[in-house]
Amino acid sequence: PVPAAAADGTPAVYTFTMPVHPIPGVAERVNLNGNAGPCIFGLENLDPFDCCMTTIFTAAACKAAEKGEKHLVVTSSGNATMIVDGVRLNISTSVRMPVSYTQAILNFDALGDGLVGAAGSAGFSCDDITFT
């Protein structure tokens, strides 16, 4: 349940997550050679997403940073069921909201320490992204 507003009318603050999943068929259309497998070294336990999903948030953040913007505006769409006094209301919604990004997003590192032995790095940064 969403917390109620305070007695003085101050809105309640709450946190939620927005799970992200690849859209079926997109990776095959946009990735190099139609590769829909895991992006980082092909290892699903390191990064289960294809390269389109792995790079999209960093690319969007780099584009925003290039424009001097501190946030990305994303649209979250979904369904929810509200129960009010025992009455169930099914709602579909779409909300535009700002999402901030950090240096860790601009410099994506799948391992956190930058190197994978002799294999090199397991990440990328804005310098690796070309906008066309």
PDB file of N, CA, C and O in Angstrom, residues 2-53:
ATOM      1  N   VAL A   2       0.384   2.288  -0.658  1.00  0.00           N
ATOM      2  CA  VAL A   2       1.061   3.585  -0.684  1.00  0.00           C
ATOM      3  C   VAL A   2       0.747   4.293   0.625  1.00  0.00           C
ATOM      4  O   VAL A   2      -0.406   4.344   1.046  1.00  0.00           O
ATOM      5  N   PRO A   3       1.763   4.853   1.301  1.00  0.00           N
ATOM      6  CA  PRO A   3       1.494   5.536   2.566  1.00  0.00           C
ATOM      7  C   PRO A   3       0.600   6.762   2.366  1.00  0.00           C
ATOM      8  O   PRO A   3       0.639   7.411   1.328  1.00  0.00           O
ATOM      9  N   ALA A   4      -0.191   7.025   3.385  1.00  0.00           N
ATOM     10  CA  ALA A   4      -1.092   8.174   3.336  1.00  0.00           C
ATOM     11  C   ALA A   4      -0.322   9.460   3.578  1.00  0.00           C
ATOM     12  O   ALA A   4       0.771   9.448   4.151  1.00  0.00           O
ATOM     13  N   ALA A   5      -0.891  10.576   3.166  1.00  0.00           N
ATOM     14  CA  ALA A   5      -0.296  11.886   3.433  1.00  0.00           C
ATOM     15  C   ALA A   5      -0.350  12.158   4.935  1.00  0.00           C
ATOM     16  O   ALA A   5      -1.185  11.606   5.650  1.00  0.00           O
ATOM     17  N   ALA A   6       0.545  13.000   5.398  1.00  0.00           N
ATOM     18  CA  ALA A   6       0.565  13.377   6.813  1.00  0.00           C
ATOM     19  C   ALA A   6      -0.681  14.199   7.137  1.00  0.00           C
ATOM     20  O   ALA A   6      -1.345  14.730   6.243  1.00  0.00           O
ATOM     21  N   ALA A   7      -0.986  14.297   8.435  1.00  0.00           N
ATOM     22  CA  ALA A   7      -2.173  15.037   8.879  1.00  0.00           C
ATOM     23  C   ALA A   7      -2.151  16.491   8.406  1.00  0.00           C
ATOM     24  O   ALA A   7      -3.200  17.084   8.158  1.00  0.00           O
ATOM     25  N   ASP A   8      -0.947  17.064   8.254  1.00  0.00           N
ATOM     26  CA  ASP A   8      -0.861  18.459   7.809  1.00  0.00           C
ATOM     27  C   ASP A   8      -0.955  18.597   6.286  1.00  0.00           C
ATOM     28  O   ASP A   8      -0.821  19.690   5.744  1.00  0.00           O
ATOM     29  N   GLY A   9      -1.178  17.477   5.588  1.00  0.00           N
ATOM     30  CA  GLY A   9      -1.331  17.520   4.136  1.00  0.00           C
ATOM     31  C   GLY A   9      -0.040  17.294   3.361  1.00  0.00           C
ATOM     32  O   GLY A   9      -0.049  17.242   2.142  1.00  0.00           O
ATOM     33  N   THR A  10       1.097  17.149   4.076  1.00  0.00           N
ATOM     34  CA  THR A  10       2.364  16.887   3.403  1.00  0.00           C
ATOM     35  C   THR A  10       2.278  15.542   2.685  1.00  0.00           C
ATOM     36  O   THR A  10       1.915  14.540   3.292  1.00  0.00           O
ATOM     37  N   PRO A  11       2.566  15.503   1.400  1.00  0.00           N
ATOM     38  CA  PRO A  11       2.480  14.231   0.667  1.00  0.00           C
ATOM     39  C   PRO A  11       3.454  13.201   1.222  1.00  0.00           C
ATOM     40  O   PRO A  11       4.530  13.537   1.703  1.00  0.00           O
ATOM     41  N   ALA A  12       3.061  11.961   1.148  1.00  0.00           N
ATOM     42  CA  ALA A  12       3.938  10.866   1.569  1.00  0.00           C
ATOM     43  C   ALA A  12       5.013  10.655   0.515  1.00  0.00           C
ATOM     44  O   ALA A  12       4.802  10.913  -0.668  1.00  0.00           O
ATOM     45  N   VAL A  13       6.166  10.202   0.946  1.00  0.00           N
ATOM     46  CA  VAL A  13       7.259   9.899   0.033  1.00  0.00           C
ATOM     47  C   VAL A  13       7.437   8.385   0.023  1.00  0.00           C
ATOM     48  O   VAL A  13       7.438   7.748   1.073  1.00  0.00           O
ATOM     49  N   TYR A  14       7.572   7.811  -1.138  1.00  0.00           N
ATOM     50  CA  TYR A  14       7.795   6.380  -1.236  1.00  0.00           C
ATOM     51  C   TYR A  14       8.711   6.085  -2.417  1.00  0.00           C
ATOM     52  O   TYR A  14       8.871   6.908  -3.307  1.00  0.00           O
ATOM     53  N   THR A  15       9.301   4.918  -2.390  1.00  0.00           N
ATOM     54  CA  THR A  15      10.235   4.491  -3.413  1.00  0.00           C
ATOM     55  C   THR A  15       9.655   3.272  -4.123  1.00  0.00           C
ATOM     56  O   THR A  15       8.990   2.454  -3.504  1.00  0.00           O
ATOM     57  N   PHE A  16       9.922   3.170  -5.415  1.00  0.00           N
ATOM     58  CA  PHE A  16       9.488   2.004  -6.160  1.00  0.00           C
ATOM     59  C   PHE A  16      10.550   1.664  -7.191  1.00  0.00           C
ATOM     60  O   PHE A  16      11.429   2.469  -7.475  1.00  0.00           O
ATOM     61  N   THR A  17      10.501   0.471  -7.704  1.00  0.00           N
ATOM     62  CA  THR A  17      11.448   0.060  -8.739  1.00  0.00           C
ATOM     63  C   THR A  17      10.703  -0.074 -10.061  1.00  0.00           C
ATOM     64  O   THR A  17       9.493  -0.296 -10.083  1.00  0.00           O
ATOM     65  N   MET A  18      11.447   0.113 -11.124  1.00  0.00           N
ATOM     66  CA  MET A  18      10.896  -0.079 -12.454  1.00  0.00           C
ATOM     67  C   MET A  18      11.711  -1.175 -13.134  1.00  0.00           C
ATOM     68  O   MET A  18      12.790  -0.922 -13.651  1.00  0.00           O
ATOM     69  N   PRO A  19      11.240  -2.423 -13.081  1.00  0.00           N
ATOM     70  CA  PRO A  19      11.989  -3.482 -13.753  1.00  0.00           C
ATOM     71  C   PRO A  19      12.006  -3.244 -15.263  1.00  0.00           C
ATOM     72  O   PRO A  19      11.043  -2.723 -15.817  1.00  0.00           O
ATOM     73  N   VAL A  20      13.098  -3.609 -15.875  1.00  0.00           N
ATOM     74  CA  VAL A  20      13.264  -3.413 -17.312  1.00  0.00           C
ATOM     75  C   VAL A  20      13.528  -4.770 -17.951  1.00  0.00           C
ATOM     76  O   VAL A  20      14.307  -5.564 -17.438  1.00  0.00           O
ATOM     77  N   HIS A  21      12.873  -5.020 -19.046  1.00  0.00           N
ATOM     78  CA  HIS A  21      13.065  -6.263 -19.777  1.00  0.00           C
ATOM     79  C   HIS A  21      13.183  -5.939 -21.256  1.00  0.00           C
ATOM     80  O   HIS A  21      12.532  -5.015 -21.748  1.00  0.00           O
ATOM     81  N   PRO A  22      13.997  -6.704 -21.979  1.00  0.00           N
ATOM     82  CA  PRO A  22      14.113  -6.466 -23.421  1.00  0.00           C
ATOM     83  C   PRO A  22      12.774  -6.672 -24.125  1.00  0.00           C
ATOM     84  O   PRO A  22      11.980  -7.525 -23.733  1.00  0.00           O
ATOM     85  N   ILE A  23      12.537  -5.882 -25.143  1.00  0.00           N
ATOM     86  CA  ILE A  23      11.338  -6.051 -25.961  1.00  0.00           C
ATOM     87  C   ILE A  23      11.661  -7.134 -26.989  1.00  0.00           C
ATOM     88  O   ILE A  23      12.647  -7.025 -27.722  1.00  0.00           O
ATOM     89  N   PRO A  24      10.865  -8.203 -27.028  1.00  0.00           N
ATOM     90  CA  PRO A  24      11.161  -9.307 -27.957  1.00  0.00           C
ATOM     91  C   PRO A  24      11.343  -8.819 -29.398  1.00  0.00           C
ATOM     92  O   PRO A  24      10.568  -8.010 -29.896  1.00  0.00           O
ATOM     93  N   GLY A  25      12.406  -9.316 -30.028  1.00  0.00           N
ATOM     94  CA  GLY A  25      12.675  -9.016 -31.429  1.00  0.00           C
ATOM     95  C   GLY A  25      13.509  -7.778 -31.693  1.00  0.00           C
ATOM     96  O   GLY A  25      14.050  -7.624 -32.779  1.00  0.00           O
ATOM     97  N   VAL A  26      13.647  -6.876 -30.714  1.00  0.00           N
ATOM     98  CA  VAL A  26      14.397  -5.641 -30.939  1.00  0.00           C
ATOM     99  C   VAL A  26      15.885  -5.929 -31.095  1.00  0.00           C
ATOM    100  O   VAL A  26      16.541  -5.408 -31.995  1.00  0.00           O
ATOM    101  N   ALA A  27      16.453  -6.765 -30.228  1.00  0.00           N
ATOM    102  CA  ALA A  27      17.891  -7.056 -30.288  1.00  0.00           C
ATOM    103  C   ALA A  27      18.285  -7.597 -31.653  1.00  0.00           C
ATOM    104  O   ALA A  27      19.302  -7.202 -32.220  1.00  0.00           O
ATOM    105  N   GLU A  28      17.474  -8.487 -32.187  1.00  0.00           N
ATOM    106  CA  GLU A  28      17.789  -9.076 -33.494  1.00  0.00           C
ATOM    107  C   GLU A  28      17.800  -8.022 -34.596  1.00  0.00           C
ATOM    108  O   GLU A  28      18.526  -8.156 -35.573  1.00  0.00           O
ATOM    109  N   ARG A  29      17.012  -6.960 -34.438  1.00  0.00           N
ATOM    110  CA  ARG A  29      16.942  -5.908 -35.458  1.00  0.00           C
ATOM    111  C   ARG A  29      18.032  -4.854 -35.308  1.00  0.00           C
ATOM    112  O   ARG A  29      18.471  -4.285 -36.294  1.00  0.00           O
ATOM    113  N   VAL A  30      18.454  -4.555 -34.073  1.00  0.00           N
ATOM    114  CA  VAL A  30      19.356  -3.418 -33.892  1.00  0.00           C
ATOM    115  C   VAL A  30      20.793  -3.787 -33.537  1.00  0.00           C
ATOM    116  O   VAL A  30      21.691  -2.975 -33.731  1.00  0.00           O
ATOM    117  N   ASN A  31      21.033  -4.964 -33.008  1.00  0.00           N
ATOM    118  CA  ASN A  31      22.400  -5.329 -32.628  1.00  0.00           C
ATOM    119  C   ASN A  31      23.208  -5.807 -33.831  1.00  0.00           C
ATOM    120  O   ASN A  31      22.659  -6.371 -34.782  1.00  0.00           O
ATOM    121  N   LEU A  32      24.512  -5.596 -33.753  1.00  0.00           N
ATOM    122  CA  LEU A  32      25.424  -6.040 -34.803  1.00  0.00           C
ATOM    123  C   LEU A  32      25.209  -7.519 -35.097  1.00  0.00           C
ATOM    124  O   LEU A  32      25.204  -8.346 -34.186  1.00  0.00           O
ATOM    125  N   ASN A  33      25.002  -7.866 -36.326  1.00  0.00           N
ATOM    126  CA  ASN A  33      24.780  -9.242 -36.778  1.00  0.00           C
ATOM    127  C   ASN A  33      23.567  -9.895 -36.128  1.00  0.00           C
ATOM    128  O   ASN A  33      23.487 -11.118 -36.051  1.00  0.00           O
ATOM    129  N   GLY A  34      22.636  -9.103 -35.579  1.00  0.00           N
ATOM    130  CA  GLY A  34      21.433  -9.665 -34.962  1.00  0.00           C
ATOM    131  C   GLY A  34      21.695 -10.421 -33.684  1.00  0.00           C
ATOM    132  O   GLY A  34      20.886 -11.233 -33.252  1.00  0.00           O
ATOM    133  N   ASN A  35      22.841 -10.152 -33.048  1.00  0.00           N
ATOM    134  CA  ASN A  35      23.202 -10.865 -31.828  1.00  0.00           C
ATOM    135  C   ASN A  35      22.266 -10.492 -30.679  1.00  0.00           C
ATOM    136  O   ASN A  35      22.229  -9.359 -30.238  1.00  0.00           O
ATOM    137  N   ALA A  36      21.519 -11.483 -30.187  1.00  0.00           N
ATOM    138  CA  ALA A  36      20.575 -11.244 -29.084  1.00  0.00           C
ATOM    139  C   ALA A  36      21.075 -11.858 -27.784  1.00  0.00           C
ATOM    140  O   ALA A  36      20.371 -11.864 -26.788  1.00  0.00           O
ATOM    141  N   GLY A  37      22.308 -12.378 -27.782  1.00  0.00           N
ATOM    142  CA  GLY A  37      22.845 -13.004 -26.571  1.00  0.00           C
ATOM    143  C   GLY A  37      23.419 -11.982 -25.605  1.00  0.00           C
ATOM    144  O   GLY A  37      23.405 -10.776 -25.869  1.00  0.00           O
ATOM    145  N   PRO A  38      23.929 -12.451 -24.464  1.00  0.00           N
ATOM    146  CA  PRO A  38      24.510 -11.553 -23.458  1.00  0.00           C
ATOM    147  C   PRO A  38      25.629 -10.701 -24.056  1.00  0.00           C
ATOM    148  O   PRO A  38      26.449 -11.184 -24.830  1.00  0.00           O
ATOM    149  N   CYS A  39      25.658  -9.423 -23.676  1.00  0.00           N
ATOM    150  CA  CYS A  39      26.569  -8.459 -24.285  1.00  0.00           C
ATOM    151  C   CYS A  39      28.016  -8.592 -23.812  1.00  0.00           C
ATOM    152  O   CYS A  39      28.929  -8.590 -24.617  1.00  0.00           O
ATOM    153  N   ILE A  40      28.236  -8.661 -22.508  1.00  0.00           N
ATOM    154  CA  ILE A  40      29.598  -8.625 -21.978  1.00  0.00           C
ATOM    155  C   ILE A  40      30.218 -10.021 -22.029  1.00  0.00           C
ATOM    156  O   ILE A  40      29.856 -10.899 -21.257  1.00  0.00           O
ATOM    157  N   PHE A  41      31.127 -10.236 -22.947  1.00  0.00           N
ATOM    158  CA  PHE A  41      31.843 -11.499 -23.152  1.00  0.00           C
ATOM    159  C   PHE A  41      30.906 -12.682 -23.389  1.00  0.00           C
ATOM    160  O   PHE A  41      31.303 -13.832 -23.247  1.00  0.00           O
ATOM    161  N   GLY A  42      29.641 -12.433 -23.692  1.00  0.00           N
ATOM    162  CA  GLY A  42      28.693 -13.520 -23.916  1.00  0.00           C
ATOM    163  C   GLY A  42      28.354 -14.303 -22.658  1.00  0.00           C
ATOM    164  O   GLY A  42      27.802 -15.392 -22.738  1.00  0.00           O
ATOM    165  N   LEU A  43      28.672 -13.736 -21.478  1.00  0.00           N
ATOM    166  CA  LEU A  43      28.440 -14.441 -20.210  1.00  0.00           C
ATOM    167  C   LEU A  43      27.155 -13.952 -19.554  1.00  0.00           C
ATOM    168  O   LEU A  43      27.079 -12.820 -19.079  1.00  0.00           O
ATOM    169  N   GLU A  44      26.163 -14.813 -19.517  1.00  0.00           N
ATOM    170  CA  GLU A  44      24.861 -14.423 -18.969  1.00  0.00           C
ATOM    171  C   GLU A  44      24.932 -14.055 -17.491  1.00  0.00           C
ATOM    172  O   GLU A  44      24.228 -13.163 -17.034  1.00  0.00           O
ATOM    173  N   ASN A  45      25.804 -14.722 -16.711  1.00  0.00           N
ATOM    174  CA  ASN A  45      25.884 -14.394 -15.283  1.00  0.00           C
ATOM    175  C   ASN A  45      26.597 -13.066 -15.043  1.00  0.00           C
ATOM    176  O   ASN A  45      26.478 -12.486 -13.970  1.00  0.00           O
ATOM    177  N   LEU A  46      27.318 -12.557 -16.019  1.00  0.00           N
ATOM    178  CA  LEU A  46      27.976 -11.255 -15.903  1.00  0.00           C
ATOM    179  C   LEU A  46      27.020 -10.140 -16.343  1.00  0.00           C
ATOM    180  O   LEU A  46      26.925  -9.100 -15.696  1.00  0.00           O
ATOM    181  N   ASP A  47      26.318 -10.369 -17.428  1.00  0.00           N
ATOM    182  CA  ASP A  47      25.353  -9.401 -17.947  1.00  0.00           C
ATOM    183  C   ASP A  47      24.348 -10.177 -18.792  1.00  0.00           C
ATOM    184  O   ASP A  47      24.670 -10.591 -19.895  1.00  0.00           O
ATOM    185  N   PRO A  48      23.140 -10.389 -18.281  1.00  0.00           N
ATOM    186  CA  PRO A  48      22.185 -11.227 -19.011  1.00  0.00           C
ATOM    187  C   PRO A  48      21.565 -10.561 -20.234  1.00  0.00           C
ATOM    188  O   PRO A  48      20.941 -11.228 -21.039  1.00  0.00           O
ATOM    189  N   PHE A  49      21.755  -9.232 -20.372  1.00  0.00           N
ATOM    190  CA  PHE A  49      21.088  -8.517 -21.453  1.00  0.00           C
ATOM    191  C   PHE A  49      21.926  -8.450 -22.721  1.00  0.00           C
ATOM    192  O   PHE A  49      23.151  -8.508 -22.699  1.00  0.00           O
ATOM    193  N   ASP A  50      21.228  -8.260 -23.849  1.00  0.00           N
ATOM    194  CA  ASP A  50      21.904  -8.048 -25.123  1.00  0.00           C
ATOM    195  C   ASP A  50      22.541  -6.660 -25.110  1.00  0.00           C
ATOM    196  O   ASP A  50      22.317  -5.862 -24.199  1.00  0.00           O
ATOM    197  N   CYS A  51      23.335  -6.358 -26.116  1.00  0.00           N
ATOM    198  CA  CYS A  51      24.070  -5.086 -26.135  1.00  0.00           C
ATOM    199  C   CYS A  51      23.158  -3.866 -26.241  1.00  0.00           C
ATOM    200  O   CYS A  51      23.472  -2.812 -25.694  1.00  0.00           O
ATOM    201  N   CYS A  52      22.015  -3.983 -26.888  1.00  0.00           N
ATOM    202  CA  CYS A  52      21.080  -2.859 -26.958  1.00  0.00           C
ATOM    203  C   CYS A  52      20.603  -2.510 -25.555  1.00  0.00           C
ATOM    204  O   CYS A  52      20.653  -1.353 -25.135  1.00  0.00           O
ATOM    205  N   MET A  53      20.158  -3.498 -24.790  1.00  0.00           N
ATOM    206  CA  MET A  53      19.681  -3.253 -23.424  1.00  0.00           C
ATOM    207  C   MET A  53      20.817  -2.801 -22.507  1.00  0.00           C
ATOM    208  O   MET A  53      20.624  -1.948 -21.650  1.00  0.00           O
TER     209      MET A  53
END
